[in-house]
Amino acid sequence: MIEQPKNFGFGEDETMLRDSAKKFFSDHCSADKLHRQVAGNPDIHRNIECIWDKGLWQQITELGWTAACVPEAAGGIGMPLVAALALAEEAGRAAFPSPLISTFNTTFVLRECNSAAANDVLAEIAGGKPMSLAITNQQGSWEPTDTDVSIDKGQLNGTAWFVQDARKAEGLVVSARSAAGVGLYYVAADAAGVAIAADGIIDLTRDQAHISFTGVTAVEVAAPGAGDVALAYALPAIQAVIAADMVGAGEWLLQTTVEYANTRVQFDRPLGFFQAVKHPLVNVMLDIDRAKSLAYSAACAIDSDPERQEWANTVKLAHMAKANASDMAVFASSRAVQFHGGIGFTWECYVHLFFKRQMHNQMLFGDARYHRAILADMLIGQAA
Amino acid sequence: MIEQPKNFGFGEDETMLRDSAKKFFSDHCSADKLHRQVAGNPDIHRNIECIWDKGLWQQITELGWTAACVPEAAGGIGMPLVAALALAEEAGRAAFPSPLISTFNTTFVLRECNSAAANDVLAEIAGGKPMSLAITNQQGSWEPTDTDVSIDKGQLNGTAWFVQDARKAEGLVVSARSAAGVGLYYVAADAAGVAIAADGIIDLTRDQAHISFTGVTAVEVAAPGAGDVALAYALPAIQAVIAADMVGAGEWLLQTTVEYANTRVQFDRPLGFFQAVKHPLVNVMLDIDRAKSLAYSAACAIDSDPERQEWANTVKLAHMAKANASDMAVFASSRAVQFHGGIGFTWECYVHLFFKRQMHNQMLFGDARYHRAILADMLIGQAA
Amino acid sequence: MADADRKDTQEQAEFRAYCRDWLTNNKPGQPPVRIPLGALELSDPAALQWLQVWQKSAFDAGLVGCDYPVEAGGGGRNNCQTIANQEMQRAKTPFFPNIIGLGMAAPTVLFHAQEDTKNALLPRLFSGEDIWCQGFSEPGAGSDLANQQTFAEKRGDSWVINGHKVWTSLAHFANWMILLCRTDKADKYNGLSYFVVPIQTAIGKGVTVRPLIKLTGETGFNEVIFEDLVVEDKYRLDAVGAGWKVAMTTLSHERGAGQLVTPSAGGMTQDNTKGANTSSPSALIELAKTSYRNGKTAADDPLLRDEIIKIMIRQEAFRQNQRRALVPALIDHPMRIPLQNKLIGTEFNQDLAEIAYDIQGAASSLYLNDENAPGGGEWQLAYMNSFGVTIAAGANEVQRNILGERVLGMPKSK
Amino acid sequence: MADADRKDTQEQAEFRAYCRDWLTNNKPGQPPVRIPLGALELSDPAALQWLQVWQKSAFDAGLVGCDYPVEAGGGGRNNCQTIANQEMQRAKTPFFPNIIGLGMAAPTVLFHAQEDTKNALLPRLFSGEDIWCQGFSEPGAGSDLANQQTFAEKRGDSWVINGHKVWTSLAHFANWMILLCRTDKADKYNGLSYFVVPIQTAIGKGVTVRPLIKLTGETGFNEVIFEDLVVEDKYRLDAVGAGWKVAMTTLSHERGAGQLVTPSAGGMTQDNTKGANTSSPSALIELAKTSYRNGKTAADDPLLRDEIIKIMIRQEAFRQNQRRALVPALIDHPMRIPLQNKLIGTEFNQDLAEIAYDIQGAASSLYLNDENAPGGGEWQLAYMNSFGVTIAAGANEVQRNILGERVLGMPKSK
């Protein structure tokens, strides 16, 4: 039995990092400022934009956020995954527009590649280069073996879909199939033959694209047949980090709605007096706490078990975290809009920024039903 | 397109019959009297009993209830199915212990047999003889083709399970398999070779048994291969009638709980002041109304379409009615106990009689998920 | 349940035949621009104008206001509006743009306005030449409607109005507004009065209309600010101080619980309007059959199948509820079903559109401005817009209070 | 999460080893009669007696009251009760019968009783020789606990008590009761006082205990009627008028939010006690694999599989919540998780047992007195019993108020 730390491995260093993130976001990323930044053009048929603050990214990299989870051997700080979760949680609470989560996810995949080429890319991440994963097919499959990109003679062809923060990333890790299986390949985002077609998405704090590769020369970071394995090993970390983002955004929605319910008066009472408002908000809190406990426990399980002796338990916790967080994200968003009433239905109320981020988060790397179906096969056994 | 009556075919005769049923139950079957009748022995390990008032049954038959839906050609009154629904609804509202629903269900099956033998049994029903169906196997299947009873050389062998009101019924319609398919057979409940083994059930207003048949001589009412067809044609009526029973019981639970919530004071206010009580009770009401509208529409569809030109629509409405009513039954029961608080948790509070009847009803002839799965295949198409 | 599944009176049967004939011969044709899901989403003047032409032709043919008195521009028929509505639904016509006029203003004007005012206003309301809006909500009076602060002061024979209305759908197009406001600060409920106000002619002369942007990014509702707007006394409905009573007429019709059936056309599929019909479970099934979720066809997922069936049951039950509401023998309380309709209808639409998110999987991220969005991104738009209606016209929390109090007889929660 | 997945202090590690060793060598053996699911369902004196023997042996071994002071019969250790609990869970021991004594009375007595009283009562409480019950609920004081009508009147050095308590679990076996009652009719909250009362010795002399029957048909809780019962003043806890404050100590421990960890054994599978373990999703999966529903194995039904997984996620999250509650860096409000536990735990059990109904299909009709009932009918019993706990100790509606008000800072709902 693996011994896990009582505090989820969330020690002084992690607390300091998290607290500095809190301060960073409170100094630089208030909801008010965010709204002015990303919500300038409400037009429903607007051109597709990609709005973020590269200056803030520069500061983040200087604070060591991208290096945090890069192994020391690859030039990083080698902090545990729970540190990345804390950063993701704070980023979610600020609905921060940046390639931070995508870069984390890329880091988790590269850490599983165990190749010199992968370590070279990790070093670039540690140095602050934003990255993303191009590993999803047109049918939105989250399975490591599914890809619409092929590789032949060292050249990538095909299209990767639903690539997150695509226009912020400077490098891409692409999954591609050859006769020998699925491998992983690194390409610079501006390499010849890479065409990034931006998607018109609802979430104002992200960008997304489908990216076509036409004869693109790529660096192999995981060999055919090893790429899907690396992805599978990285998925629990990815799921936990996205769950943490949802937890942070959920907490913002909860606290903001509570505050509104405590001040808005109807029928001579603050809204929060009414159990029709109070009790659903309590249910939102219960959901957030569940998601948070599961996310940190999944991360702690990954951190505590580098040899993967209890891998099934880790996988279980991560699926549970993502499933719970996805359901919470939808519920928290919906109640926040509803209880803000008329004002919550307007563009000028900041709630919509978080609502839209949560609806994006909930599907990212699989919605709740998807994860529960996998858990059913794991914990109950395949159905006849 | 079949033209349906605006009033669901619920005209003056049906209204008079229903109103007389209301009066009958209010005169003879108050919840107080019912509790004294069936809840005398709370012991959890009590002997299995079968408590009902045969005198009331006599009165019912004199009022023509069992004859109502027997065709005139078979000596009945030939009223539409909506009349049976109204009686079932009132019986449910009184949690009436009787073989009324079982006798109705047997009637619906026999009406589909189109045989002289079936008509003879129908005439007995019209005359007041209580009947039940023995058509379910040990695995609780509601499919017309599933039975654990076989027939060979005119003799029944095997066991039928989950037979409702078994010890009240004087005759049984049994589904049995032979090489030529599933047929239906009539046997007297006291025939030689019929052994009724009472089940220990939770519902205090019903009895249930598994019945073994050992070389029992039986009268064929539907030939092999025609029996399952007759059952299939009768199922929508059965589902609608059970839904109506649940609607009646649900309405009793709702009104009784509302009354309690309006009188019970906590925190210096009647419970009904609190939205945590009021809003769930409103949701119960919405559920009841849905179930009621669907049940009567299913019955009206059956009544309006004797040629089964729009049979798929009828089947759909009946599945929807039972699915909705089953979910409602669970929800209404649960909220009735919860909102009655401490008193609702006691044997002396009448709520438990209805709670237990509803939990029995909800599974009878299939629970909500079962019916929705059938509807999914009908309305969406088979899954790949 | 098909339209013909009702037994009509002779008058209804004849009128139905007439409607069907007229509708066969008078198709509105293809719209020149995108028509939104409903009148409350109208923002393009070209769409409005095309719909106004359609409403006027339907009015001229006698399909609008059928049950209203002839002198008020109506058809003077009995229970025929429901027939016209069914036939327009069947013919898959476009909706009527003057939805607030037809659904809320018309019955209120009919029951409470002076005779002259009534006969002057209703014909142009029915024809759609005048568009109406509703001035009820204020920043401090949402669900607590009686908390009106907009004040009308009597000066001579006229009223001078000052105040601030919000969430005013269609105000940017409207000629007229039904206005609830305060005439006595001392009495919350008996201090209200009710007016009809010609707002378009007063823009810049005491009326300012400013668009509000919805969370979807669409416009469509507004703030309306009154600064010393002068309104003639003939535009007051019912007595001074009777505003709450008059407002109840409006609201009961808004909730589908009023005496008069609202003229309503619709059913034009979104195929014709370049998008998905996001209020239809059938369209959701189509979406599921053509959408991939996590690499698999969504329609094969047993959990999503169950969600779709649940919502179809709710849809069918809603229809059968309407039918049962007309059968006195099968209802316990006359308002029990009508008062449910707003609640049930709006939550149905919200839940329907929410399922579409899971059906689309990763593609649920895509919006109207993405060419690959399933159903053109309309489902996501519909989900977000669904909150407009679960909030408006008395948030659904208030609707549950109303049902608990008026139908179940429980004590007031406030 | 296994028990050892925690880093122990040295004291804890040594104590854990001691517990494990003792439990290996001191197995309680097979019960002679059916043991119910929990102490609150105890009705058979033979079951009680067998469990009392077990509790006493665990107490004698130092596994009960580990963190209490030595002079009060405790072990004088630091944070060791949680270790003993984990090891008893791991060893799958029977539960302790004196659940109200250990969980509610002990911390209240420790923090509020006079020294002599404390030291006299606690050792026999820990050993299980004395069984305790709780006299809080009254016919008019359920969720509104402060509405106490039972009255204690000071006469000389003693108190004379009159009143009526209900839903008193274990009163039919109890030697002692913790009693909240009124000493001043003029002040709702400051007019309450708190006593410990020796009820068993007073039966027939001012105390009447009458069994109440649950909706399940089981006995197990009671009415307790006081008629001029005389109680010595030394049995008063804390000051006259401080009863509400003392009751909060009781309730915070009942809700799992108190300072002291409640000694709790358990984990003995129902295999040993002739029934299903109806608080375990694993047992639900076993039920699903062996149950037929509509002719098919329930475990193959995708909708039921999803329900089972949902409930397993809630179970795992509950465990991880407890773990996170001890990490200050990862919690925003110290009471946020502890105050959830009663709510979450009781609804978990209710929903778990409700799923069992659908899993069993037609066989869900069968009860304890049917030999064919899946799992012996215990799941149906558990579902019905689950309402006892969603109602008791502040109905869950009140728990949600508490969380909204104390943790989220929302205004009071009453």
Short mmCIF file of C-alpha atoms in Angstrom, two decimals, chain D residues 46-329:
data_model
loop_
_atom_site.label_atom_id
_atom_site.label_comp_id
_atom_site.label_asym_id
_atom_site.label_seq_id
_atom_site.Cartn_x
_atom_site.Cartn_y
_atom_site.Cartn_z
CA ALA D 46 -29.84 -10.14 23.49
CA ALA D 47 -28.27 -8.18 20.65
CA LEU D 48 -27.72 -5.22 22.97
CA GLN D 49 -26.09 -7.38 25.61
CA TRP D 50 -23.71 -9.00 23.16
CA LEU D 51 -22.69 -5.59 21.84
CA GLN D 52 -22.22 -4.23 25.37
CA VAL D 53 -19.79 -7.03 26.13
CA TRP D 54 -17.83 -6.10 23.03
CA GLN D 55 -17.82 -2.39 23.88
CA LYS D 56 -16.60 -3.09 27.39
CA SER D 57 -13.76 -5.26 26.17
CA ALA D 58 -12.71 -2.55 23.71
CA PHE D 59 -12.89 0.04 26.48
CA ASP D 60 -10.86 -2.12 28.84
CA ALA D 61 -8.27 -2.43 26.09
CA GLY D 62 -8.10 1.36 25.76
CA LEU D 63 -9.77 1.68 22.38
CA VAL D 64 -12.67 3.82 23.60
CA GLY D 65 -12.25 7.37 24.88
CA CYS D 66 -8.57 7.41 23.95
CA ASP D 67 -8.32 11.20 23.82
CA TYR D 68 -10.32 11.89 26.99
CA PRO D 69 -8.58 12.72 30.30
CA VAL D 70 -7.44 9.75 32.36
CA GLU D 71 -9.42 10.85 35.43
CA ALA D 72 -12.62 10.67 33.37
CA GLY D 73 -11.85 7.13 32.32
CA GLY D 74 -10.15 8.16 29.11
CA GLY D 75 -6.76 7.23 27.65
CA GLY D 76 -5.19 10.68 27.88
CA ARG D 77 -3.79 10.35 24.39
CA ASN D 78 -3.56 12.84 21.52
CA ASN D 79 -5.57 12.28 18.36
CA CYS D 80 -5.62 8.54 18.89
CA GLN D 81 -9.35 7.86 18.79
CA THR D 82 -9.25 8.22 15.03
CA ILE D 83 -6.52 5.55 14.94
CA ALA D 84 -8.56 3.17 17.07
CA ASN D 85 -11.59 3.82 14.88
CA GLN D 86 -9.66 3.10 11.71
CA GLU D 87 -8.28 -0.13 13.11
CA MET D 88 -11.67 -1.26 14.38
CA GLN D 89 -13.11 -0.52 10.93
CA ARG D 90 -10.30 -2.46 9.35
CA ALA D 91 -10.84 -5.38 11.70
CA LYS D 92 -14.52 -5.33 10.77
CA THR D 93 -15.67 -5.29 14.36
CA PRO D 94 -19.29 -4.87 15.43
CA PHE D 95 -20.50 -1.35 16.16
CA PHE D 96 -20.75 0.10 19.69
CA PRO D 97 -24.25 0.09 21.17
CA ASN D 98 -23.84 3.23 23.28
CA ILE D 99 -23.74 5.46 20.24
CA ILE D 100 -25.53 8.44 21.76
CA GLY D 101 -23.41 8.26 24.87
CA LEU D 102 -20.17 8.22 22.91
CA GLY D 103 -21.14 10.64 20.16
CA MET D 104 -23.18 13.22 22.01
CA ALA D 105 -23.28 12.82 25.75
CA ALA D 106 -19.56 12.27 26.36
CA PRO D 107 -18.19 15.50 24.87
CA THR D 108 -21.07 17.49 26.35
CA VAL D 109 -20.47 16.06 29.81
CA LEU D 110 -16.73 16.59 29.47
CA PHE D 111 -17.04 20.24 28.52
CA HIS D 112 -19.97 21.24 30.70
CA ALA D 113 -20.49 18.95 33.73
CA GLN D 114 -19.14 19.48 37.22
CA GLU D 115 -15.93 17.58 37.87
CA ASP D 116 -17.49 14.94 40.16
CA THR D 117 -20.36 14.25 37.83
CA LYS D 118 -18.04 13.97 34.89
CA ASN D 119 -15.74 11.46 36.52
CA ALA D 120 -18.64 9.47 37.87
CA LEU D 121 -20.45 9.14 34.59
CA LEU D 122 -17.91 8.91 31.81
CA PRO D 123 -16.18 5.57 32.63
CA ARG D 124 -19.47 3.63 32.57
CA LEU D 125 -20.48 5.54 29.45
CA PHE D 126 -17.28 4.52 27.65
CA SER D 127 -17.57 0.93 28.77
CA GLY D 128 -21.11 0.69 27.52
CA GLU D 129 -22.35 -0.45 30.91
CA ASP D 130 -24.54 2.63 30.88
CA ILE D 131 -26.55 3.26 27.75
CA TRP D 132 -27.50 6.85 27.02
CA CYS D 133 -30.32 8.48 25.17
CA GLN D 134 -31.05 12.03 24.07
CA GLY D 135 -34.07 14.03 25.24
CA PHE D 136 -34.18 16.87 22.75
CA SER D 137 -37.14 16.36 20.38
CA GLU D 138 -40.66 17.13 21.47
CA PRO D 139 -43.97 17.03 19.61
CA GLY D 140 -43.64 20.77 18.98
CA ALA D 141 -39.86 20.98 18.87
CA GLY D 142 -38.43 19.04 15.96
CA SER D 143 -36.31 21.05 13.61
CA ASP D 144 -37.20 24.09 15.75
CA LEU D 145 -35.23 22.73 18.67
CA ALA D 146 -35.34 25.85 20.80
CA ASN D 147 -39.09 25.57 21.08
CA GLN D 148 -38.72 23.29 24.14
CA GLN D 149 -41.81 22.98 26.34
CA THR D 150 -40.56 20.41 28.88
CA PHE D 151 -40.16 22.47 32.03
CA ALA D 152 -37.72 22.15 34.93
CA GLU D 153 -38.71 24.04 38.04
CA LYS D 154 -36.24 24.69 40.84
CA ARG D 155 -37.53 23.46 44.20
CA GLY D 156 -34.98 23.77 46.94
CA ASP D 157 -31.75 22.12 45.79
CA SER D 158 -33.47 20.01 43.19
CA TRP D 159 -35.32 20.38 39.94
CA VAL D 160 -38.80 19.05 39.18
CA ILE D 161 -39.29 18.11 35.56
CA ASN D 162 -42.53 17.81 33.59
CA GLY D 163 -42.87 17.29 29.87
CA HIS D 164 -42.98 15.05 26.86
CA LYS D 165 -40.05 13.93 24.71
CA VAL D 166 -40.43 11.99 21.47
CA TRP D 167 -38.35 10.10 18.88
CA THR D 168 -36.05 9.10 21.75
CA SER D 169 -33.86 6.36 20.33
CA LEU D 170 -32.64 3.74 22.79
CA ALA D 171 -34.72 5.15 25.68
CA HIS D 172 -36.11 1.66 26.25
CA PHE D 173 -32.61 0.49 27.16
CA ALA D 174 -31.08 3.71 28.44
CA ASN D 175 -29.84 4.35 31.97
CA TRP D 176 -29.17 8.02 31.32
CA MET D 177 -30.59 10.79 29.23
CA ILE D 178 -29.16 14.12 28.14
CA LEU D 179 -32.07 16.46 28.57
CA LEU D 180 -32.69 19.89 27.14
CA CYS D 181 -35.57 21.71 28.75
CA ARG D 182 -37.00 25.07 29.60
CA THR D 183 -36.35 26.89 32.85
CA ASP D 184 -37.68 30.26 31.79
CA LYS D 185 -40.78 30.75 29.70
CA ALA D 186 -40.02 34.34 28.87
CA ASP D 187 -36.91 33.85 26.76
CA LYS D 188 -36.83 31.32 23.90
CA TYR D 189 -33.08 30.78 23.67
CA ASN D 190 -31.81 31.98 27.05
CA GLY D 191 -34.59 30.20 28.89
CA LEU D 192 -33.18 26.73 28.31
CA SER D 193 -31.12 24.57 30.66
CA TYR D 194 -29.40 21.24 30.20
CA PHE D 195 -29.35 18.20 32.50
CA VAL D 196 -28.20 14.64 32.63
CA VAL D 197 -30.97 12.50 34.04
CA PRO D 198 -30.87 8.95 35.40
CA ILE D 199 -34.03 7.73 33.70
CA GLN D 200 -33.93 3.98 34.14
CA THR D 201 -33.96 4.15 37.91
CA ALA D 202 -36.85 6.60 37.71
CA ILE D 203 -39.16 4.54 35.55
CA GLY D 204 -42.49 4.44 37.34
CA LYS D 205 -41.27 7.25 39.60
CA GLY D 206 -41.80 10.22 37.33
CA VAL D 207 -40.59 8.68 34.07
CA THR D 208 -42.63 6.69 31.58
CA VAL D 209 -41.05 5.22 28.45
CA ARG D 210 -43.39 4.15 25.69
CA PRO D 211 -42.16 2.59 22.46
CA LEU D 212 -42.99 4.21 19.16
CA ILE D 213 -43.19 2.04 16.09
CA LYS D 214 -41.37 3.12 12.96
CA LEU D 215 -42.89 2.99 9.50
CA THR D 216 -40.72 -0.06 8.93
CA GLY D 217 -42.59 -1.92 11.65
CA GLU D 218 -39.56 -1.89 13.93
CA THR D 219 -39.48 -0.44 17.39
CA GLY D 220 -36.36 1.37 18.54
CA PHE D 221 -37.46 4.79 19.55
CA ASN D 222 -39.79 6.04 22.18
CA GLU D 223 -41.83 8.67 23.87
CA VAL D 224 -40.57 9.65 27.29
CA ILE D 225 -42.96 11.38 29.63
CA PHE D 226 -41.83 13.24 32.73
CA GLU D 227 -44.29 13.75 35.56
CA ASP D 228 -42.79 15.53 38.54
CA LEU D 229 -39.44 13.82 38.12
CA VAL D 230 -37.01 15.10 40.75
CA VAL D 231 -33.40 15.61 39.58
CA GLU D 232 -30.48 16.72 41.72
CA ASP D 233 -28.85 20.02 40.87
CA LYS D 234 -25.45 18.35 40.40
CA TYR D 235 -26.84 16.89 37.19
CA ARG D 236 -27.25 20.30 35.65
CA LEU D 237 -24.63 21.04 32.98
CA ASP D 238 -23.28 24.56 32.88
CA ALA D 239 -25.34 27.50 34.13
CA VAL D 240 -29.09 27.83 34.39
CA GLY D 241 -30.15 29.43 31.11
CA ALA D 242 -27.05 28.17 29.25
CA GLY D 243 -28.84 25.14 27.82
CA TRP D 244 -28.75 26.32 24.22
CA LYS D 245 -24.99 26.77 24.36
CA VAL D 246 -24.55 23.30 25.87
CA ALA D 247 -26.86 21.83 23.24
CA MET D 248 -24.65 23.33 20.54
CA THR D 249 -21.76 21.27 21.91
CA THR D 250 -23.93 18.18 21.58
CA LEU D 251 -25.11 19.05 18.10
CA SER D 252 -21.73 20.00 16.74
CA HIS D 253 -20.46 16.57 17.76
CA GLU D 254 -23.55 14.90 16.36
CA ARG D 255 -22.88 16.63 13.05
CA GLY D 256 -19.29 15.41 13.11
CA ALA D 257 -18.14 18.99 13.58
CA GLY D 258 -17.12 18.82 17.22
CA GLN D 259 -13.71 19.01 18.85
CA LEU D 260 -13.60 15.34 19.84
CA VAL D 261 -13.64 12.37 17.53
CA THR D 262 -16.42 9.96 18.43
CA PRO D 263 -15.27 6.44 19.28
CA SER D 264 -16.79 4.27 16.61
CA ALA D 265 -16.33 0.68 15.71
CA GLY D 266 -17.93 -1.07 12.81
CA GLY D 267 -17.30 -2.61 9.48
CA MET D 268 -18.52 -6.04 10.47
CA THR D 269 -20.01 -7.19 7.21
CA GLN D 270 -23.61 -8.15 7.16
CA ASP D 271 -22.51 -11.58 5.98
CA ASN D 272 -21.74 -12.07 9.61
CA THR D 273 -24.96 -10.55 10.74
CA LYS D 274 -27.29 -12.27 8.31
CA GLY D 275 -28.07 -9.48 5.88
CA ALA D 276 -26.73 -7.04 3.31
CA ASN D 277 -24.45 -4.14 4.21
CA THR D 278 -26.83 -1.51 2.98
CA SER D 279 -24.46 1.39 3.38
CA SER D 280 -21.96 0.07 0.88
CA PRO D 281 -21.95 0.63 -2.89
CA SER D 282 -19.92 -2.55 -3.24
CA ALA D 283 -22.80 -4.45 -1.73
CA LEU D 284 -25.10 -2.67 -4.17
CA ILE D 285 -22.95 -3.89 -7.04
CA GLU D 286 -23.15 -7.41 -5.66
CA LEU D 287 -26.91 -7.02 -5.50
CA ALA D 288 -26.98 -5.80 -9.11
CA LYS D 289 -24.93 -8.74 -10.29
CA THR D 290 -27.25 -11.24 -8.68
CA SER D 291 -30.58 -9.48 -9.25
CA TYR D 292 -32.85 -9.73 -12.23
CA ARG D 293 -34.84 -6.75 -13.27
CA ASN D 294 -37.40 -7.21 -15.99
CA GLY D 295 -35.77 -10.53 -16.83
CA LYS D 296 -32.25 -9.18 -17.19
CA THR D 297 -29.23 -8.94 -14.92
CA ALA D 298 -29.46 -5.53 -13.33
CA ALA D 299 -25.70 -4.96 -13.43
CA ASP D 300 -25.89 -4.88 -17.23
CA ASP D 301 -28.35 -2.00 -17.35
CA PRO D 302 -26.48 1.13 -18.43
CA LEU D 303 -28.80 3.45 -16.53
CA LEU D 304 -28.42 1.57 -13.28
CA ARG D 305 -24.68 1.33 -13.83
CA ASP D 306 -24.59 5.10 -14.08
CA GLU D 307 -26.61 5.49 -10.88
CA ILE D 308 -24.23 3.16 -9.06
CA ILE D 309 -21.20 5.08 -10.28
CA LYS D 310 -22.75 8.39 -9.29
CA ILE D 311 -23.20 7.14 -5.78
CA MET D 312 -19.69 5.69 -5.68
CA ILE D 313 -18.33 9.09 -6.65
CA ARG D 314 -20.26 10.61 -3.77
CA GLN D 315 -18.83 8.02 -1.41
CA GLU D 316 -15.26 8.59 -2.54
CA ALA D 317 -15.74 12.36 -2.40
CA PHE D 318 -17.06 12.07 1.14
CA ARG D 319 -13.91 10.19 2.16
CA GLN D 320 -11.64 12.66 0.43
CA ASN D 321 -13.58 15.54 1.98
CA GLN D 322 -12.74 14.18 5.42
CA ARG D 323 -9.11 14.00 4.46
CA ARG D 324 -9.07 17.52 3.02
CA ALA D 325 -10.87 18.91 6.06
CA LEU D 326 -7.64 18.32 7.98
CA VAL D 327 -5.50 20.34 5.56
CA PRO D 328 -5.82 24.04 6.42
CA ALA D 329 -4.16 25.13 3.19
#
